[in-house]
XYZ file of C-alpha atoms in Angstrom:
709
model
C 18.557 138.382 112.059
C 18.348 141.113 114.677
C 17.073 138.659 117.275
C 20.448 136.905 117.044
C 22.515 139.995 117.812
C 24.893 139.537 120.727
C 23.718 139.262 124.274
C 24.178 141.666 127.167
C 27.762 142.046 128.357
C 29.595 142.589 125.082
C 27.481 145.257 123.411
C 30.349 147.706 123.843
C 32.198 145.730 121.150
C 29.648 146.671 118.474
C 31.132 149.392 116.305
C 29.090 152.070 114.624
C 27.757 150.890 111.285
C 28.247 147.224 112.161
C 26.149 144.411 113.576
C 27.252 141.177 115.215
C 25.527 137.910 114.301
C 25.795 134.993 116.713
C 26.919 131.694 115.185
C 29.617 129.013 115.459
C 32.927 128.315 113.742
C 32.983 126.269 110.521
C 35.986 124.122 111.338
C 36.519 121.343 113.928
C 34.016 119.598 116.181
C 34.486 122.128 118.985
C 32.208 124.436 116.955
C 33.507 127.432 118.905
C 31.011 130.178 119.603
C 31.592 133.402 117.679
C 29.975 136.624 116.552
C 30.504 137.640 112.927
C 30.962 141.357 112.228
C 28.855 142.585 109.324
C 28.996 146.041 107.751
C 25.375 147.192 107.755
C 25.829 149.380 104.667
C 27.582 146.867 102.398
C 26.251 143.698 104.088
C 29.796 142.272 103.938
C 31.553 140.209 106.615
C 34.382 142.308 108.031
C 35.548 140.484 111.154
C 34.848 138.220 114.106
C 34.441 138.457 117.876
C 34.700 135.525 120.306
C 31.524 134.510 122.052
C 32.194 134.564 125.784
C 28.753 133.277 126.721
C 29.072 130.029 124.716
C 29.309 127.382 127.402
C 31.829 125.073 125.724
C 34.518 127.467 124.505
C 33.909 130.608 126.611
C 35.528 133.113 124.278
C 38.419 130.912 123.157
C 39.257 130.702 119.438
C 42.144 129.212 117.475
C 44.034 130.793 114.535
C 41.728 129.090 112.032
C 38.563 130.302 113.731
C 39.848 133.853 114.072
C 40.450 134.022 110.312
C 37.538 131.875 109.088
C 35.494 134.935 108.093
C 38.122 135.773 105.459
C 36.955 132.896 103.259
C 33.426 134.309 102.844
C 34.292 137.138 100.445
C 37.589 135.667 99.254
C 38.635 136.490 95.667
C 39.017 132.758 94.933
C 35.308 132.117 95.553
C 33.456 130.424 92.705
C 30.537 132.738 91.918
C 28.938 131.100 88.871
C 28.692 127.502 87.608
C 31.766 126.294 85.714
C 31.665 123.891 82.756
C 34.833 122.349 81.364
C 35.131 122.911 77.628
C 38.223 121.811 75.706
C 40.035 121.226 78.996
C 39.301 124.688 80.402
C 36.593 125.921 82.767
C 34.119 128.423 81.353
C 31.500 130.264 83.412
C 27.958 129.290 82.571
C 24.408 129.899 83.697
C 22.718 127.625 86.201
C 20.294 126.583 83.484
C 23.096 125.431 81.179
C 24.921 123.591 83.971
C 21.779 121.828 85.197
C 20.790 120.893 81.633
C 24.173 119.234 81.170
C 24.029 117.398 84.517
C 20.529 116.133 83.789
C 21.488 114.912 80.335
C 24.709 113.178 81.423
C 23.296 111.550 84.570
C 20.283 110.259 82.628
C 22.488 108.953 79.806
C 24.734 107.077 82.239
C 21.869 105.596 84.231
C 19.917 104.692 81.103
C 22.814 102.745 79.603
C 24.516 101.393 82.747
C 21.862 101.354 85.480
C 20.931 103.588 88.400
C 23.975 102.558 90.426
C 26.355 103.834 87.750
C 26.115 107.320 89.295
C 27.565 107.672 92.785
C 27.531 110.338 95.490
C 30.422 111.334 97.756
C 29.350 113.560 100.639
C 31.021 115.459 103.456
C 30.513 116.409 107.081
C 31.607 120.035 107.059
C 27.936 120.717 106.266
C 24.890 121.195 108.441
C 22.712 118.311 109.578
C 20.075 119.441 107.125
C 22.462 119.175 104.162
C 24.006 115.891 105.321
C 20.541 114.378 105.703
C 19.544 115.577 102.269
C 22.684 114.147 100.624
C 21.570 110.661 101.703
C 18.038 111.205 100.488
C 19.262 112.768 97.238
C 21.416 109.737 96.446
C 18.775 107.140 97.240
C 15.612 108.948 96.092
C 16.800 111.678 93.721
C 19.273 109.457 91.856
C 18.162 106.014 93.008
C 21.742 104.834 93.538
C 23.172 102.497 96.162
C 26.620 104.056 95.868
C 26.878 106.778 98.455
C 29.496 107.337 101.121
C 31.249 110.339 102.622
C 34.513 111.785 103.909
C 33.596 110.928 107.493
C 34.613 107.391 106.529
C 38.173 108.727 106.841
C 37.452 110.526 110.097
C 35.005 108.973 112.561
C 34.073 105.547 111.228
C 36.351 103.528 113.536
C 35.078 105.437 116.564
C 31.551 104.620 115.429
C 32.426 100.968 114.971
C 34.084 100.685 118.370
C 31.304 102.461 120.235
C 28.642 100.373 118.528
C 30.532 97.193 119.360
C 31.010 97.976 123.059
C 28.230 100.412 124.009
C 25.630 99.729 121.328
C 25.486 103.341 120.152
C 27.809 105.834 118.545
C 27.801 109.182 120.298
C 31.283 110.654 120.321
C 31.163 111.638 123.973
C 29.284 109.934 126.772
C 29.358 113.116 128.884
C 29.091 116.895 128.424
C 32.536 118.484 128.270
C 31.611 121.150 130.779
C 32.072 118.386 133.379
C 35.695 117.756 132.393
C 37.064 120.264 134.889
C 35.820 117.955 137.656
C 37.616 114.855 136.307
C 40.622 113.382 138.121
C 42.399 111.740 135.189
C 42.500 111.947 131.399
C 43.905 109.058 129.402
C 44.431 110.430 125.867
C 45.697 108.376 122.959
C 46.355 109.354 119.363
C 45.295 112.950 119.862
C 47.223 116.199 119.882
C 44.334 118.232 121.196
C 46.534 121.252 121.955
C 46.898 121.785 118.189
C 43.898 119.994 116.721
C 41.250 121.158 119.224
C 43.092 123.950 121.058
C 40.033 125.589 122.570
C 39.332 122.382 124.509
C 42.555 122.719 126.505
C 40.990 125.132 128.989
C 38.949 122.274 130.461
C 42.004 120.120 131.057
C 43.884 123.046 132.606
C 40.987 123.667 134.971
C 41.059 120.016 135.994
C 44.839 119.964 136.377
C 44.639 123.025 138.598
C 42.484 120.889 140.880
C 44.973 118.028 140.828
C 43.900 115.963 137.821
C 46.489 113.833 136.034
C 47.085 113.624 132.293
C 48.332 110.500 130.503
C 49.117 110.823 126.782
C 49.926 107.959 124.394
C 51.563 109.222 121.195
C 54.692 108.462 119.143
C 55.463 112.188 119.311
C 55.968 114.453 122.285
C 53.307 116.815 121.015
C 52.368 120.022 122.826
C 49.711 117.899 124.525
C 52.172 115.177 125.565
C 54.675 117.785 126.747
C 52.438 118.711 129.692
C 51.420 115.145 130.523
C 52.203 113.459 133.809
C 53.045 110.359 131.764
C 53.921 110.299 128.077
C 53.584 106.803 126.613
C 55.755 107.101 123.488
C 54.422 104.026 121.712
C 55.302 102.706 118.290
C 52.693 103.577 115.637
C 50.064 100.868 115.367
C 50.480 99.342 118.840
C 47.485 100.876 120.637
C 45.697 97.555 121.054
C 48.687 96.091 122.874
C 48.959 99.160 125.113
C 45.268 99.065 126.067
C 45.499 95.346 126.805
C 48.581 95.979 128.920
C 46.827 98.662 130.956
C 43.803 96.405 131.517
C 46.123 93.568 132.586
C 47.389 95.833 135.357
C 43.918 97.103 136.287
C 42.896 93.504 136.918
C 46.157 92.510 138.619
C 46.074 95.425 141.071
C 42.342 95.161 141.768
C 41.431 98.508 140.208
C 38.356 97.003 138.535
C 34.909 98.193 139.650
C 33.615 94.639 140.010
C 30.079 95.610 140.995
C 29.704 97.793 137.883
C 31.211 95.100 135.651
C 29.035 92.361 137.108
C 25.835 94.392 136.854
C 26.433 96.176 133.553
C 29.034 94.381 131.385
C 29.500 91.170 129.405
C 32.677 89.235 128.574
C 34.799 89.982 131.647
C 36.115 86.414 131.874
C 37.112 86.488 128.209
C 38.813 89.860 128.603
C 40.688 88.701 131.692
C 41.966 85.660 129.840
C 43.018 87.701 126.808
C 44.879 90.371 128.789
C 46.704 87.844 130.996
C 49.592 87.583 128.526
C 50.020 91.377 128.234
C 52.382 91.739 131.171
C 54.266 95.037 131.429
C 57.314 93.353 129.918
C 55.399 91.946 126.945
C 53.534 95.227 126.440
C 56.782 97.159 126.566
C 58.389 94.899 123.966
C 55.486 95.402 121.548
C 54.890 99.127 122.093
C 58.404 100.368 122.804
C 57.135 102.114 125.952
C 59.182 101.497 129.093
C 57.818 99.186 131.788
C 58.090 102.033 134.294
C 55.852 104.308 132.234
C 53.275 101.578 131.676
C 53.120 100.832 135.401
C 52.867 104.511 136.328
C 50.046 105.144 133.835
C 48.065 102.118 135.019
C 48.349 103.090 138.679
C 47.302 106.700 138.041
C 44.366 105.663 135.893
C 43.347 102.837 138.191
C 43.306 104.981 141.324
C 41.415 107.940 139.838
C 37.788 108.185 141.028
C 36.675 110.123 137.925
C 38.477 109.420 134.670
C 37.869 110.021 130.971
C 39.433 107.963 128.184
C 39.842 110.092 125.048
C 41.229 109.397 121.592
C 41.268 110.653 118.018
C 42.535 109.790 114.556
C 45.884 108.419 115.734
C 43.952 105.519 117.254
C 41.149 105.305 114.720
C 42.923 105.655 111.360
C 44.371 102.179 111.514
C 43.534 98.822 109.974
C 42.471 97.750 113.481
C 40.937 101.087 114.459
C 37.666 99.550 115.670
C 39.625 97.162 117.885
C 41.615 100.077 119.311
C 38.476 102.047 120.145
C 36.798 98.964 121.630
C 39.779 98.249 123.873
C 40.206 101.824 125.079
C 36.468 101.971 125.779
C 36.792 98.733 127.741
C 39.399 100.411 129.950
C 36.757 102.940 130.992
C 34.196 100.171 131.500
C 36.520 98.188 133.793
C 36.796 101.269 135.967
C 32.999 101.698 135.979
C 33.295 105.200 134.556
C 30.761 105.352 131.714
C 27.410 106.929 132.577
C 28.762 108.830 135.572
C 29.513 112.476 136.347
C 32.794 113.847 134.936
C 33.702 110.371 133.711
C 33.405 108.309 130.566
C 34.845 108.059 127.086
C 35.095 110.551 124.232
C 36.597 110.968 120.796
C 37.908 114.269 119.452
C 35.706 114.972 116.424
C 37.786 116.171 113.501
C 35.240 117.804 111.205
C 32.760 120.454 112.196
C 29.743 118.167 111.910
C 31.581 114.871 112.144
C 28.994 113.707 114.675
C 25.728 114.784 113.071
C 26.992 114.134 109.558
C 27.321 110.406 110.249
C 23.953 109.974 111.933
C 21.441 110.636 109.186
C 22.172 108.630 106.082
C 25.403 109.566 104.292
C 27.097 106.270 105.170
C 26.909 103.435 102.659
C 24.929 101.192 104.999
C 22.980 103.743 107.046
C 19.661 105.574 107.080
C 18.612 108.552 109.247
C 18.716 108.119 113.007
C 21.399 105.406 112.770
C 18.952 103.020 111.156
C 20.437 100.298 108.964
C 19.565 100.048 105.294
C 19.669 96.239 105.404
C 17.035 95.969 108.172
C 13.533 95.586 106.634
C 11.649 97.513 109.319
C 14.173 100.364 109.092
C 13.769 100.516 105.331
C 10.003 100.473 105.649
C 9.962 103.336 108.134
C 12.272 105.636 106.149
C 10.534 104.789 102.870
C 7.299 105.918 104.528
C 8.840 109.215 105.600
C 10.223 109.772 102.109
C 7.019 108.800 100.322
C 8.423 105.867 98.366
C 7.973 102.098 98.459
C 10.528 100.101 100.504
C 11.530 98.163 97.401
C 12.456 101.467 95.708
C 15.088 102.111 98.367
C 18.499 100.883 97.152
C 20.507 98.454 99.248
C 23.846 99.375 100.796
C 26.839 100.281 98.673
C 30.542 100.360 99.535
C 32.819 102.565 101.613
C 34.484 105.752 100.381
C 37.824 104.304 99.313
C 36.186 101.264 97.738
C 34.139 103.553 95.490
C 37.363 104.575 93.733
C 37.998 100.946 92.827
C 34.506 100.893 91.290
C 35.325 104.038 89.305
C 38.518 102.409 88.080
C 36.681 99.335 86.784
C 33.845 101.420 85.309
C 31.110 100.160 87.646
C 30.618 103.783 88.717
C 30.604 105.995 85.613
C 29.348 109.298 87.040
C 29.949 110.949 90.407
C 28.646 113.889 92.399
C 31.094 115.108 95.068
C 29.602 117.438 97.673
C 31.677 119.439 100.172
C 34.696 117.146 100.017
C 38.151 116.963 98.469
C 38.977 113.241 98.174
C 41.988 113.579 95.876
C 43.779 115.176 98.840
C 42.089 113.507 101.813
C 42.151 109.890 100.579
C 45.071 107.498 101.060
C 47.087 106.434 98.027
C 45.881 109.491 96.112
C 47.666 108.615 92.888
C 45.264 105.683 92.557
C 42.326 107.874 93.617
C 43.156 110.568 91.070
C 43.522 108.010 88.273
C 40.184 106.463 89.255
C 38.379 109.804 89.139
C 39.837 110.510 85.727
C 38.182 107.279 84.524
C 34.725 108.744 85.207
C 32.558 109.678 82.262
C 31.145 112.651 84.152
C 32.061 114.369 87.428
C 30.110 117.089 89.240
C 31.548 118.895 92.281
C 29.858 121.319 94.675
C 32.357 123.682 96.304
C 32.997 127.344 96.979
C 36.695 127.106 96.020
C 38.277 125.247 93.116
C 39.703 122.350 95.106
C 42.057 119.728 93.697
C 39.027 117.481 93.227
C 37.009 120.245 91.569
C 39.843 120.731 89.071
C 39.036 117.260 87.709
C 35.313 117.975 87.342
C 33.238 118.424 84.221
C 30.897 120.770 86.101
C 31.601 122.752 89.270
C 28.584 124.182 91.063
C 29.216 127.209 93.315
C 28.150 126.385 96.858
C 27.815 128.788 99.756
C 30.071 129.042 102.793
C 28.809 128.300 106.291
C 28.069 131.994 106.875
C 25.601 132.178 103.973
C 23.047 129.632 105.141
C 21.043 128.466 108.170
C 21.022 125.097 109.837
C 22.241 122.938 112.711
C 25.370 120.963 113.488
C 26.141 118.475 116.253
C 29.337 119.211 118.103
C 32.059 117.130 119.728
C 29.863 116.355 122.764
C 26.714 115.365 120.855
C 25.188 118.830 121.433
C 22.977 120.071 118.566
C 23.577 123.788 117.904
C 22.474 126.499 115.462
C 24.440 127.872 112.529
C 22.920 131.203 111.484
C 22.913 132.953 108.178
C 25.133 136.005 108.377
C 25.107 137.394 104.819
C 23.479 136.645 101.477
C 25.223 134.182 99.117
C 28.080 135.625 97.070
C 27.412 135.998 93.361
C 25.196 133.193 92.058
C 26.294 130.633 94.649
C 23.612 128.479 96.239
C 23.476 126.352 99.416
C 24.055 122.648 98.828
C 20.499 121.743 99.846
C 19.095 123.967 97.114
C 21.515 122.534 94.538
C 20.452 118.984 95.410
C 16.804 119.995 95.172
C 17.337 121.452 91.683
C 19.080 118.320 90.392
C 16.477 116.026 91.966
C 13.794 118.003 90.149
C 15.673 117.512 86.854
C 15.820 113.762 87.570
C 12.041 113.628 87.921
C 11.959 113.401 91.731
C 11.035 116.958 92.565
C 7.912 116.011 94.529
C 10.170 114.464 97.196
C 12.265 117.639 97.584
C 9.724 120.383 98.203
C 11.776 122.521 100.599
C 11.942 126.286 100.770
C 14.262 126.659 103.768
C 16.523 124.527 106.005
C 13.951 124.470 108.822
C 11.627 122.395 106.632
C 14.427 119.892 106.008
C 15.172 119.731 109.725
C 11.547 119.029 110.536
C 11.636 116.084 108.139
C 14.939 114.910 109.644
C 13.276 114.969 113.072
C 10.562 112.616 111.837
C 13.051 110.406 109.990
C 15.215 110.000 113.109
C 12.290 109.381 115.464
C 12.673 106.082 117.256
C 16.249 105.611 116.021
C 19.276 105.617 118.272
C 20.177 109.140 117.151
C 16.723 110.488 117.903
C 16.252 114.200 117.112
C 12.454 114.164 117.177
C 12.123 116.447 120.212
C 14.638 119.011 118.928
C 13.412 122.304 117.494
C 15.223 125.469 116.469
C 13.433 127.279 119.277
C 14.551 124.792 121.930
C 18.128 124.926 120.660
C 18.066 128.722 121.071
C 16.437 128.495 124.502
C 18.831 125.859 125.873
C 21.927 126.948 123.922
C 22.088 123.514 122.338
C 20.493 120.124 122.970
C 22.123 116.732 123.504
C 20.567 113.836 121.623
C 18.697 111.560 122.053
C 15.644 113.800 122.449
C 12.720 111.386 121.916
C 9.798 113.689 122.809
C 8.875 117.329 122.262
C 8.892 118.017 126.010
C 12.247 116.243 126.511
C 15.201 118.445 127.521
C 17.948 116.296 126.002
C 20.458 113.737 127.292
C 23.822 115.294 128.241
C 25.080 112.028 129.800
C 24.260 108.757 128.081
C 24.212 105.222 129.513
C 23.377 106.206 133.070
C 21.164 103.178 133.571
C 21.688 100.901 130.582
C 23.604 100.668 127.352
C 22.123 100.711 123.859
C 22.856 97.032 123.224
C 20.134 94.416 122.862
C 20.515 93.284 126.491
C 21.330 96.733 127.898
C 24.826 95.600 128.943
C 28.157 96.824 127.580
C 30.375 94.366 125.744
C 33.939 94.306 127.044
C 36.403 93.714 124.206
C 38.567 90.614 124.428
C 40.752 91.315 121.393
C 44.350 90.405 120.672
C 46.911 92.778 119.216
C 47.828 92.504 115.540
C 50.614 94.152 113.585
C 49.764 96.969 111.166
C 49.221 95.982 107.543
C 52.691 97.274 106.659
C 55.756 97.209 108.914
C 59.317 98.450 108.337
C 61.562 96.308 106.166
C 65.055 96.479 104.710
C 63.780 98.584 101.805
C 61.433 100.755 103.888
C 63.066 100.775 107.348
C 61.187 103.549 109.172
C 57.670 104.246 110.435
C 55.557 107.030 108.922
C 52.629 108.732 110.617
C 50.610 111.819 109.698
C 48.456 114.454 111.358
C 47.347 118.055 111.639
C 48.950 121.361 112.507
C 47.131 124.137 114.316
C 47.114 126.481 111.306
C 45.324 124.226 108.813
C 42.154 122.184 108.442
C 41.639 118.894 106.592
C 42.706 119.087 102.928
C 43.574 122.781 103.331
C 41.131 123.884 100.631
C 40.027 126.760 102.861
C 42.969 127.464 105.159
C 45.584 127.476 102.374
C 43.789 130.560 101.002
C 44.200 132.593 104.194
C 47.435 134.597 104.057
C 48.135 134.586 107.800
C 47.724 130.823 108.089
C 49.953 130.169 105.070
C 52.605 132.497 106.460
C 52.674 130.403 109.630
C 52.843 127.047 107.819
C 53.350 127.376 104.047
C 54.294 123.775 103.193
C 54.517 120.282 104.659
C 57.633 119.199 106.513
C 59.093 115.985 107.895
C 59.604 115.801 111.645
C 62.681 113.710 112.371
C 64.749 113.014 115.476
C 68.248 114.625 115.352
C 69.863 111.222 115.911
C 68.135 109.860 112.817
C 69.052 113.005 110.891
C 72.692 112.543 111.851
C 72.633 108.910 110.739
C 71.487 110.087 107.295
C 74.003 112.993 107.279
C 71.242 115.587 107.108
C 71.105 119.232 108.172
C 68.036 120.807 109.748
C 65.664 122.159 107.038
C 67.413 120.160 104.311
C 65.059 118.802 101.642
C 64.911 115.014 101.418
C 62.922 112.368 99.572
C 60.639 109.940 101.339
C 58.868 107.034 99.650
C 56.619 104.047 100.272
C 55.430 101.331 97.875
C 52.702 103.761 96.729
C 54.578 106.978 95.975
C 57.205 109.536 96.899
C 57.575 113.205 97.753
C 60.197 115.713 98.832
C 59.994 118.091 101.779
C 62.316 119.759 104.290
C 63.235 117.921 107.472
C 62.546 119.555 110.801
C 64.742 118.242 113.618
C 62.989 117.666 116.933
C 63.665 115.468 119.930
C 59.895 115.253 120.384
C 59.556 112.189 118.150
C 60.767 108.614 118.248
C 64.039 108.111 116.376
C 62.461 105.411 114.199
C 59.421 107.458 113.139
C 58.701 110.290 110.693
C 55.737 112.660 110.961
C 54.303 114.730 108.079
C 51.174 116.971 108.182
C 48.589 116.266 105.467
C 46.950 119.604 104.514
C 48.392 119.935 100.992
C 47.598 118.396 97.627
C 49.325 117.120 94.505
C 53.127 116.851 94.830
C 52.958 118.219 98.388
C 50.502 115.605 99.614
C 51.680 112.992 102.103
C 48.672 110.929 101.042
C 50.637 109.934 97.966
C 52.389 107.603 100.406
C 49.762 106.478 102.926
C 48.370 102.941 103.038
C 44.772 102.199 101.919
C 44.580 98.984 103.976
C 41.040 98.991 105.413
C 39.645 98.127 108.826
C 37.399 95.093 108.267
C 34.499 96.682 110.165
C 34.723 100.457 109.695
C 36.480 100.365 106.298
C 38.762 103.093 107.646
C 42.099 103.284 105.795
C 45.347 102.949 107.749
C 46.506 106.564 107.335
C 48.495 106.608 110.543
C 50.859 103.674 110.024
C 53.063 102.541 107.156
C 56.697 101.798 106.322
C 58.781 104.520 104.681
C 62.212 105.071 103.156
C 64.219 108.263 103.746
C 66.824 109.391 101.198
C 69.245 112.284 101.055
C 68.929 114.175 97.792
C 71.927 114.379 95.500
C 73.649 117.767 95.451
């Protein structure tokens, strides 16, 4: 590992008896550059240093990244396999745990069929592990039922990009160009808290005169510094985007040459948006006519603009429509494929991009190939050394798998690097469904709420105990480097999957000794696909400090900006979205009169399984809270910090209210990083987008009640 010690310029930070290992953060899609401090005598992680030479984050780190190293040697780490006996976990040997898994999986599949065992993956893993999860499910277990937690994160972005641009890469441009942009139109993202190290790029641009437009029901820290804050009602993004495009057309802000040469459906879009006048748009969204006009004029006049969005837009029943319409705004302006311009989504999980490219999705194979397409099946079957007819057909999405557990179609489940009984909507149903399983295996390094339900828990390694690659928020493939040896008897997920596949009689297809060998197979499997990694090697990643896919040949240097000449559609032209606005699946009523939306806070990550174990982060935000406008609080005779009950048709919870004028007075906001009785996902709506199968986390109707004294 000495060749990965820090570069010239920060050697003075190396303390005697320590070494610094260059890697990246384990949390969000920014994948911030860092150096991990390791005590050379004990070989223990003891601290972290920011990496100032990493081009994307340039030494910036957030509270989570600064403390991430504390999870590696945490006392809560699972160090040996756990088997549940008489309702209690007992430490076991790997041999005993694997014997039990082999016996139970074979019993279930023998009596109920191959598909009776399912796999639920995650995208906080390396590309190598994510790729292997898909292969493990389809070759190692022979099951059609595989999906992953990215279904709750990036699936609507993928659906919208595929629909309009023909390919799902979360950013059409490298983010190092953002400082040269003239305008940012952000919707459904609080990047200042969720991706705080990205803010430097927007500040640089604003220092040069760039404008910031933010659409959000809350006046978040991001919206607070915006030139225009569009305080829309939850679930009205499609109407807002249509209203902006109406004005772009009316005021002749359309790049007609670009649209004529490179886009389809302009006439249909023009007809659809004609009814979305500022007055109509204002009535639907709750945003003032003046703000809508101001935003449209700023965006329409900006030579270089970037449309950006995140889960607030995507985690809706019409999330794909929202993404398609916002992307169409950028297309009307002729911005995609150009310098410092384009469209981008803020990736929530560390490998949210790469983890969805190589086969964890129910309908997907490596390289964004489709499992239902015969030639795609034939190619991947050839890479994997099986017959095409041995490759299972597509299964169902993540949330739909819980329905199949409930009705006993799925009898066994292997959950890998995910915590669905916290991260899913309507978690009371999800928890009940998982309890219906005959056998549950979970890979994790902490005993998550999901792992607590398991029959066997296998101790996985943290990100610092294994090698591999991830693909960041821009589509840049980077290296994660092994810092220390695995704690106790923990093993990396790829090795665990290999061991189980061997027990299931498929060992010949899993002959790997290190992650590099898996990556080399991934390269071949992705070759010729839309997400083509064939020309990527570990050496080239090190040399170039990351590579942007597609990289179709070994001598190719990567593709930082996509769609310069043509789009990835069949005819090479983008498809403008002519889509009407529809109400959310659930709207306020007499019984549930308010809107509820959810999101992150800067101190926690996803289900909180890691960050809730870090003392500093818990001190900053120990429990969920309910943001509420003071006027609404007064109407309910509440005091600031008073505990209240909130409920929806799916569940209820109590939490303290936090008064703030930075939210609409008809909307409540609750962060989602806690489980069990503290989980807001007891209340959220599982209504699914018809294309992405993304649940509608961000919009539902809620009732607020003062607790009796």
